[in-house]
Amino acid sequence: MSFTPAKWPRRLRSQEWYGGNSRDTIYHRGWLKNQGYPHDLFDGRPIIGILNTWSDLTPCNGHLRELAEKVKAGVWEAGGFPVEVPVFSASENTFRPSAMMFRNLAALAIEETIRGQPMDGAVLLVGCDKTTPSLMMAAASCDIPSIVVTGGPMLNGWFRGERIGSGTHLWKFSEAVKAGEMTQDEFLEAEQSMSRSSGTCNTMGTASTMASMAEALGMALSGNAAIPAVDSRRRVMAQMSGRRIVQMVKDDLKPSDILTKQAFENAIRTNGAIGGSTNAVVHLLALAGRVGVDVTLDDWDRLGRGVPTIVNLMPSGQYLMEEFFYAGGLPVVLKHLAEAGMLHRDALTVSGATIWDEVREVVNWNEDVIRPAARALTPEGGIAVLRGNLAPNGAVLKPSAASPHLLTHRGRAVVFEDIDDYKAKIEDEALDIDETCVMVLKNCGPRGYPGMAEVGNMGL
Ligand code: FES
């Protein structure tokens, strides 16, 4: 049986492996056929890599294999050829000493996974904190058409009639136990109530922030960030993204077309409006570097000024991602920013439309969850950049989550060598410390990993 290649309008990258009838092609094609693919699928159609950060030990992404099936369905429907590829997955809640230390390693590993293999486009299946930036960084470096699909947040936690958020309440309850205001048994009961479904942290922590950043940058379809993991619309989003990536390959719409200076400025302002994580600073600076866009710490300071935090979510506010979705999600925030003159409306998104075209018709269904600027949580919500002798290269602060009475404070410094030293001493009654002291880690990153505290890694 002879092989007639390429119905596709132009020869794609994957044809270097599968196009023609050379000995090498037959070697590559023949091996893939051991999975039962019919010969006519090798007709030059785009191979779409579904880069999956699923892992049993990244429970936040534990449902991504199901979502991958929906992505595949979309890719097949649109005339592509999906291949699911497991990639480095660093979970925030299990990886020691800190998932942050492995973001760059993950990005490098995934970059080579894309570069060394026959993919014409990539769907980035991500969720937990570091998985989203590491895959975006890898895709940006390779600059093949790519689209982000996040796994979505968990449903609300509920405990004794109260909403409880991932992280936020863990710290709160653990302090309550220490203070004798809560029993250990109650704490265990709360544990069962905290993580009720598949998905990422349900507060505006790093995972929700980075999902929002991907959407604000234009790297995900509109509305992606807030759909709960278990909502059927999350699966629809996955399938639609599978369809869309095939067209993106056809149009040769690449990360470098989307990740422009304008897109980063939109994301920085969005981070202020949602009360997003300080970790976004570290990740967006790294991503900008991958595409050669000049973004600095000073841009965060400059652009964040005057952006009110309007999303009333923990840890800054009172609700969780589920309510954010019901209120309309990130598109409502982007519309608010655009109407306030704080969004570059012409920034391109993976849909092929501008960001303004994606959000101009949306409605805010709950003005207590997404507030009008006049009732903002914090009038100046953008990340504040601090400099001084403790952090000569700069540190960042999230004003919406800061205690106002501590914004100006003078106190005695209690210095710990590193996080291990802190953990060993902090519960010691003999430690000379009181509530007015400022705690400083000399080597501020996990296990003394240098430099990370300079950009505020410890923030939610
Ligand atoms: Fe994985 Fe929060 S720990 S999303």
Coordinates of C-alpha atoms and ligand atoms in Angstrom, one line a residue:
M1 CA 0.0 0.0 0.0
S2 CA 1.6 3.3 -1.0
F3 CA 1.3 6.4 1.1
T4 CA -0.1 9.7 -0.3
P5 CA 0.8 12.5 2.2
A6 CA -0.6 15.8 3.1
K7 CA -4.1 16.9 2.4
W8 CA -3.3 19.7 4.9
P9 CA -2.7 23.1 3.2
R10 CA 1.0 23.2 4.2
R11 CA 3.5 20.7 5.3
L12 CA 3.5 20.6 9.1
R13 CA 6.3 19.9 11.5
S14 CA 5.0 16.4 12.3
Q15 CA 5.6 15.5 8.7
E16 CA 9.3 15.4 9.4
W17 CA 8.5 12.2 11.3
Y18 CA 5.4 10.8 9.5
G19 CA 5.4 12.3 6.0
G20 CA 6.6 10.3 3.0
N21 CA 7.9 6.8 2.6
S22 CA 11.5 6.9 3.6
R23 CA 13.0 4.3 5.9
D24 CA 12.9 6.8 8.9
T25 CA 9.2 7.6 8.2
I26 CA 8.2 4.0 8.1
Y27 CA 10.1 3.5 11.3
H28 CA 8.3 6.3 13.1
R29 CA 4.9 5.7 11.5
G30 CA 5.1 1.9 12.0
W31 CA 5.7 2.2 15.7
L32 CA 2.8 4.6 16.2
K33 CA 0.6 2.2 14.3
N34 CA 1.1 -0.4 17.0
Q35 CA -1.6 1.6 18.9
G36 CA -4.1 0.7 16.2
Y37 CA -4.2 3.9 14.2
P38 CA -5.5 3.3 10.6
H39 CA -3.1 4.3 7.8
D40 CA -5.2 7.1 6.4
L41 CA -4.8 9.1 9.7
F42 CA -1.2 9.8 8.6
D43 CA -2.4 12.0 5.8
G44 CA -0.6 15.2 6.9
R45 CA -3.2 16.3 9.5
P46 CA -1.8 18.1 12.6
I47 CA -0.6 16.1 15.5
I48 CA -1.8 17.7 18.7
G49 CA 0.1 17.0 21.9
I50 CA -2.1 17.0 24.9
L51 CA 0.5 17.7 27.6
N52 CA -1.0 16.2 30.7
T53 CA 0.1 17.1 34.2
W54 CA -2.1 14.4 35.7
S55 CA -0.6 12.5 38.6
D56 CA -2.1 10.6 41.6
L57 CA 0.4 12.7 43.6
T58 CA -0.9 16.0 42.1
P59 CA -4.4 15.5 43.4
C60 CA -5.4 19.0 42.2
N61 CA -4.9 17.6 38.7
G62 CA -6.2 14.2 39.5
H63 CA -9.1 14.4 37.0
L64 CA -7.1 15.6 34.0
R65 CA -7.2 12.2 32.3
E66 CA -11.0 12.5 32.0
L67 CA -10.6 16.0 30.6
A68 CA -7.9 14.8 28.2
E69 CA -10.5 12.5 26.7
K70 CA -12.8 15.5 26.0
V71 CA -9.8 17.4 24.5
K72 CA -9.1 14.4 22.2
A73 CA -12.8 14.3 21.1
G74 CA -12.5 17.9 20.1
V75 CA -9.2 17.4 18.2
W76 CA -10.7 14.4 16.3
E77 CA -13.8 16.4 15.4
A78 CA -11.8 19.2 14.0
G79 CA -9.6 16.9 11.9
G80 CA -6.5 16.7 14.0
F81 CA -4.7 13.7 15.5
P82 CA -4.5 13.9 19.3
V83 CA -1.7 12.3 21.3
E84 CA -1.7 12.4 25.1
V85 CA 1.7 13.0 26.6
P86 CA 2.4 12.8 30.4
V87 CA 4.7 15.6 31.6
F88 CA 6.5 16.6 34.7
S89 CA 3.9 17.4 37.4
A90 CA 4.9 19.2 40.6
S91 CA 2.2 19.4 43.2
E92 CA 2.1 22.2 45.6
N93 CA 0.7 20.1 48.4
T94 CA 3.1 17.1 48.2
F95 CA 6.4 18.1 46.4
R96 CA 9.2 18.8 48.9
P97 CA 10.9 21.0 49.8
S98 CA 8.7 23.2 47.6
A99 CA 7.2 22.8 44.1
M100 CA 8.5 26.3 43.4
M101 CA 12.0 24.8 43.2
F102 CA 11.0 22.6 40.3
R103 CA 9.1 25.0 38.1
N104 CA 12.1 25.8 35.9
L105 CA 13.1 22.1 35.8
A106 CA 9.5 21.3 34.7
A107 CA 9.6 24.0 32.1
L108 CA 12.9 22.8 30.6
A109 CA 11.7 19.1 30.6
I110 CA 8.4 20.0 28.9
E111 CA 10.1 22.3 26.4
E112 CA 12.3 19.4 25.3
T113 CA 9.3 17.1 25.3
I114 CA 7.7 19.4 22.7
R115 CA 10.8 20.2 20.8
G116 CA 12.0 16.6 20.4
Q117 CA 8.7 15.1 19.4
P118 CA 6.2 15.3 16.5
M119 CA 3.7 17.9 17.6
D120 CA 2.2 20.7 15.6
G121 CA 0.2 22.2 18.4
A122 CA -0.2 21.7 22.1
V123 CA -3.0 21.7 24.6
L124 CA -1.6 22.5 28.1
L125 CA -3.6 20.5 30.7
V126 CA -2.7 22.2 33.9
G127 CA -4.1 23.3 37.3
C128 CA -2.0 23.1 40.4
D129 CA 0.1 26.2 41.0
K130 CA 3.4 25.5 39.2
T131 CA 2.0 23.4 36.5
T132 CA 0.3 26.3 34.7
P133 CA 3.4 28.6 34.5
S134 CA 5.8 25.8 33.7
L135 CA 3.8 24.6 30.7
M136 CA 3.2 28.1 29.4
M137 CA 6.9 28.8 29.7
A138 CA 7.7 25.6 27.7
A139 CA 5.1 26.3 25.0
A140 CA 6.3 29.9 24.7
S141 CA 9.9 28.8 24.2
C142 CA 8.9 26.3 21.5
D143 CA 6.4 28.8 20.0
I144 CA 4.1 26.2 18.5
P145 CA 0.3 26.9 18.6
S146 CA -0.7 26.2 22.2
I147 CA -3.9 26.6 24.3
V148 CA -4.3 26.4 28.1
V149 CA -7.0 24.2 29.7
T150 CA -7.0 24.3 33.4
G151 CA -8.7 21.6 35.5
G152 CA -10.8 24.2 37.4
P153 CA -11.3 24.8 41.1
M154 CA -12.8 22.4 43.7
L155 CA -16.4 23.0 44.9
N156 CA -16.7 25.2 48.0
G157 CA -15.7 23.7 51.3
W158 CA -18.4 23.9 53.9
F159 CA -18.0 23.3 57.7
R160 CA -20.8 23.9 60.2
G161 CA -22.5 26.3 57.9
E162 CA -19.4 28.3 57.0
R163 CA -17.6 28.4 53.7
I164 CA -14.1 27.1 54.1
G165 CA -11.3 27.8 51.6
S166 CA -8.2 25.7 50.8
G167 CA -5.2 27.0 52.6
T168 CA -7.0 30.0 54.1
H169 CA -8.9 27.9 56.7
L170 CA -6.2 25.4 57.2
W171 CA -4.0 28.2 58.7
K172 CA -7.0 29.7 60.5
F173 CA -8.1 26.4 62.1
S174 CA -4.6 25.3 63.0
E175 CA -4.2 28.6 64.9
A176 CA -7.6 28.1 66.5
V177 CA -6.5 24.7 67.8
K178 CA -3.3 26.2 69.2
A179 CA -5.3 28.9 70.9
G180 CA -7.7 26.3 72.4
E181 CA -10.7 27.6 70.4
M182 CA -11.1 24.4 68.4
T183 CA -10.5 20.8 69.3
Q184 CA -8.3 18.4 67.3
D185 CA -11.4 16.3 66.5
E186 CA -13.1 19.4 65.1
F187 CA -10.1 20.1 63.0
L188 CA -10.2 16.6 61.6
E189 CA -13.9 17.0 60.8
A190 CA -13.0 20.3 59.0
E191 CA -10.4 18.4 57.0
Q192 CA -13.1 16.1 55.5
S193 CA -15.1 19.2 54.6
M194 CA -12.4 21.2 53.0
S195 CA -11.7 19.2 49.7
R196 CA -15.0 18.0 48.5
S197 CA -14.4 17.4 44.9
S198 CA -11.7 17.1 42.2
G199 CA -10.0 20.4 41.4
T200 CA -7.6 23.0 42.4
C201 CA -7.6 25.2 45.5
N202 CA -10.9 27.1 45.6
T203 CA -9.6 30.4 47.0
M204 CA -7.9 33.1 44.9
G205 CA -4.6 31.4 45.6
T206 CA -1.9 30.7 43.1
A207 CA -3.8 28.1 41.1
S208 CA -6.8 30.3 40.6
T209 CA -4.6 33.3 40.0
M210 CA -2.5 31.5 37.3
A211 CA -5.7 30.2 35.6
S212 CA -6.9 33.8 35.6
M213 CA -3.5 35.0 34.3
A214 CA -3.7 32.5 31.4
E215 CA -7.1 33.8 30.5
A216 CA -6.2 37.4 30.8
L217 CA -3.1 36.8 28.7
G218 CA -5.3 35.4 26.0
M219 CA -3.8 31.9 26.3
A220 CA -7.1 30.2 27.3
L221 CA -10.6 30.4 25.9
S222 CA -12.8 33.0 27.5
G223 CA -14.4 31.8 30.8
N224 CA -11.9 29.0 31.3
A225 CA -10.5 30.1 34.7
A226 CA -13.4 29.8 37.0
I227 CA -15.5 26.8 35.8
P228 CA -15.5 24.3 38.7
A229 CA -13.7 21.1 38.0
V230 CA -16.8 18.9 38.3
D231 CA -19.1 21.2 36.3
S232 CA -20.1 19.7 33.0
R233 CA -19.1 23.0 31.4
R234 CA -15.5 22.2 32.3
R235 CA -15.7 19.2 30.0
V236 CA -17.3 21.3 27.3
M237 CA -14.4 23.8 27.7
A238 CA -11.9 21.0 27.2
Q239 CA -13.6 19.7 24.1
M240 CA -14.0 23.2 22.6
S241 CA -10.3 23.8 23.3
G242 CA -9.5 20.6 21.4
R243 CA -11.4 21.8 18.4
R244 CA -9.9 25.2 18.6
I245 CA -6.2 24.1 18.7
V246 CA -6.6 22.4 15.3
Q247 CA -7.8 25.7 13.8
M248 CA -4.9 27.5 15.6
V249 CA -2.4 25.2 13.8
K250 CA -4.2 25.9 10.5
D251 CA -3.9 29.7 11.2
D252 CA -0.4 29.3 12.6
L253 CA -1.5 31.3 15.7
K254 CA 1.4 31.0 18.1
P255 CA 2.2 32.1 21.7
S256 CA 4.4 34.9 20.3
D257 CA 1.4 36.4 18.5
I258 CA -0.6 36.4 21.8
L259 CA 2.0 37.0 24.5
T260 CA 2.7 40.6 23.7
K261 CA 3.6 43.5 26.0
Q262 CA -0.1 44.5 25.9
A263 CA -1.1 41.0 27.0
F264 CA 1.2 41.1 30.0
E265 CA 0.0 44.6 30.9
N266 CA -3.6 43.3 30.8
A267 CA -2.6 40.3 33.1
I268 CA -0.8 42.5 35.6
R269 CA -3.9 44.8 36.0
T270 CA -6.1 41.8 36.1
N271 CA -4.1 40.4 39.0
G272 CA -4.8 43.6 40.9
A273 CA -8.5 43.4 40.2
I274 CA -8.8 39.8 41.3
G275 CA -6.6 40.2 44.4
G276 CA -4.3 37.6 42.8
S277 CA -1.3 35.8 44.2
T278 CA 2.1 37.5 44.6
N279 CA 3.4 34.3 42.9
A280 CA 2.0 35.6 39.6
V281 CA 4.9 38.2 39.6
V282 CA 7.5 35.4 39.6
H283 CA 5.7 33.4 36.9
L284 CA 4.8 36.3 34.6
L285 CA 8.3 37.7 34.7
A286 CA 9.7 34.3 33.7
L287 CA 7.1 33.8 31.0
A288 CA 7.8 37.3 29.5
G289 CA 11.5 36.4 29.4
R290 CA 10.7 33.3 27.4
V291 CA 9.0 35.3 24.6
G292 CA 11.5 38.2 24.9
V293 CA 8.9 40.8 26.1
D294 CA 10.4 43.4 28.5
V295 CA 8.4 43.1 31.7
T296 CA 10.0 44.2 35.0
L297 CA 9.1 44.4 38.7
D298 CA 8.6 48.1 38.2
D299 CA 5.9 47.4 35.6
W300 CA 4.0 45.6 38.3
D301 CA 4.3 48.6 40.6
R302 CA 3.4 51.1 37.9
L303 CA 0.5 49.2 36.3
G304 CA -1.0 48.0 39.6
R305 CA -1.4 51.5 41.0
G306 CA -5.0 52.6 40.9
V307 CA -6.4 49.1 40.1
P308 CA -9.1 48.4 42.7
T309 CA -9.5 44.8 43.9
I310 CA -13.1 44.0 43.0
V311 CA -13.3 40.3 43.4
N312 CA -14.5 39.4 46.8
L313 CA -12.7 36.0 47.2
M314 CA -10.6 34.5 50.0
P315 CA -8.0 35.2 51.1
S316 CA -8.7 38.9 50.6
G317 CA -12.5 38.6 50.8
Q318 CA -15.3 36.2 51.7
Y319 CA -16.3 34.0 48.8
L320 CA -14.8 31.2 46.8
M321 CA -14.2 30.3 43.1
E322 CA -17.6 28.6 42.8
E323 CA -19.4 31.9 43.5
F324 CA -16.9 33.7 41.2
F325 CA -18.0 31.4 38.4
Y326 CA -21.7 31.9 39.1
A327 CA -21.2 35.7 39.1
G328 CA -19.7 35.5 35.6
G329 CA -16.1 34.8 36.3
L330 CA -13.1 36.5 34.8
P331 CA -14.8 37.9 31.7
V332 CA -16.8 40.2 34.0
V333 CA -13.6 41.5 35.6
L334 CA -12.0 42.0 32.2
K335 CA -15.0 44.0 31.1
H336 CA -14.8 46.1 34.2
L337 CA -11.1 46.8 33.5
A338 CA -11.9 47.7 29.9
E339 CA -14.6 50.1 30.8
A340 CA -12.3 51.8 33.3
G341 CA -9.7 52.2 30.6
M342 CA -7.4 49.7 32.1
L343 CA -7.4 47.0 29.4
H344 CA -5.8 46.9 26.0
R345 CA -8.9 45.9 24.2
D346 CA -7.1 44.8 21.0
A347 CA -5.0 42.1 22.6
L348 CA -5.4 38.9 20.7
T349 CA -6.6 35.6 22.3
V350 CA -6.4 32.0 21.3
S351 CA -9.9 32.2 20.0
G352 CA -8.6 34.5 17.2
A353 CA -10.8 37.3 18.6
T354 CA -9.7 40.3 20.7
I355 CA -10.1 40.2 24.4
W356 CA -12.7 42.9 24.2
D357 CA -14.8 41.0 21.7
E358 CA -14.7 38.1 24.1
V359 CA -16.1 40.0 27.1
R360 CA -18.1 43.0 25.8
E361 CA -21.5 41.2 26.2
V362 CA -21.0 39.6 29.6
V363 CA -23.1 40.3 32.6
N364 CA -22.2 40.6 36.3
W365 CA -24.7 38.3 38.1
N366 CA -23.6 39.1 41.6
E367 CA -22.3 42.5 42.6
D368 CA -21.3 41.3 46.0
V369 CA -18.9 38.7 44.5
I370 CA -17.6 41.0 41.7
R371 CA -18.0 44.5 43.1
P372 CA -18.4 47.7 41.3
A373 CA -15.2 49.9 41.7
A374 CA -17.1 52.2 44.1
R375 CA -17.4 49.3 46.6
A376 CA -14.0 47.7 45.9
L377 CA -12.4 45.6 48.6
T378 CA -9.2 47.6 48.3
P379 CA -9.1 50.8 46.2
E380 CA -5.3 50.2 45.4
G381 CA -5.3 46.4 44.8
G382 CA -2.2 46.1 42.6
I383 CA 0.9 44.3 43.8
A384 CA 3.1 46.7 45.7
V385 CA 6.8 46.5 45.1
L386 CA 8.9 47.2 48.2
R387 CA 12.6 47.9 48.4
G388 CA 14.9 48.2 51.4
N389 CA 17.7 46.6 53.3
L390 CA 15.8 43.4 53.9
A391 CA 15.2 42.9 50.1
P392 CA 17.6 45.1 48.1
N393 CA 16.4 43.6 44.8
G394 CA 12.7 44.1 45.6
A395 CA 9.9 42.3 47.4
V396 CA 6.2 42.2 46.7
L397 CA 3.1 42.7 48.8
K398 CA -0.5 42.0 48.1
P399 CA -2.4 45.0 49.6
S400 CA -5.8 43.4 49.4
A401 CA -4.7 40.5 51.8
A402 CA -2.6 42.7 54.1
S403 CA -3.7 43.8 57.5
P404 CA -4.0 47.6 57.2
H405 CA -2.5 48.2 60.6
L406 CA 0.7 46.5 59.6
L407 CA 1.2 48.5 56.4
T408 CA 3.3 50.9 58.5
H409 CA 5.1 49.1 61.3
R410 CA 8.2 49.3 63.3
G411 CA 9.3 46.2 65.3
R412 CA 12.3 44.2 66.5
A413 CA 13.5 41.7 63.9
V414 CA 13.7 38.0 64.9
V415 CA 16.0 36.3 62.4
F416 CA 15.9 32.6 61.5
E417 CA 18.5 30.9 59.4
D418 CA 16.0 29.2 57.0
I419 CA 12.6 27.6 57.0
D420 CA 13.9 24.6 59.0
D421 CA 15.3 26.8 61.7
Y422 CA 12.0 28.7 61.8
K423 CA 10.0 25.4 62.2
A424 CA 12.2 24.2 64.9
K425 CA 12.0 27.3 67.0
I426 CA 8.6 28.9 66.4
E427 CA 6.7 26.8 68.9
D428 CA 9.4 27.1 71.5
E429 CA 8.2 29.0 74.6
A430 CA 11.7 30.2 75.2
L431 CA 11.8 32.1 71.9
D432 CA 12.2 35.8 72.5
I433 CA 9.3 37.0 70.3
D434 CA 6.1 38.9 70.6
E435 CA 3.3 40.2 68.3
T436 CA 5.2 43.4 67.4
C437 CA 8.3 41.5 66.1
V438 CA 9.1 41.1 62.4
M439 CA 10.2 37.6 61.5
V440 CA 13.0 37.3 58.9
L441 CA 14.3 34.2 57.2
K442 CA 18.0 34.8 56.4
N443 CA 17.9 32.3 53.5
C444 CA 14.4 32.9 52.6
G445 CA 13.6 30.2 50.1
P446 CA 12.7 26.7 51.1
R447 CA 15.8 24.9 52.5
G448 CA 17.7 28.1 52.0
Y449 CA 17.0 28.2 48.3
P450 CA 18.3 31.7 47.5
G451 CA 16.5 34.6 46.1
M452 CA 12.9 33.5 46.1
A453 CA 11.8 35.6 49.0
E454 CA 13.0 38.6 47.2
V455 CA 10.0 38.2 45.0
G456 CA 7.6 37.1 47.7
N457 CA 7.2 33.4 47.2
M458 CA 5.7 32.9 50.6
G459 CA 2.5 34.8 49.6
L460 CA -0.8 33.2 48.8
Ligands
FES1 FE1 -2.6 22.3 44.1 FE2 -3.6 24.4 45.6 S1 -2.3 22.8 46.2 S2 -4.0 23.8 43.5

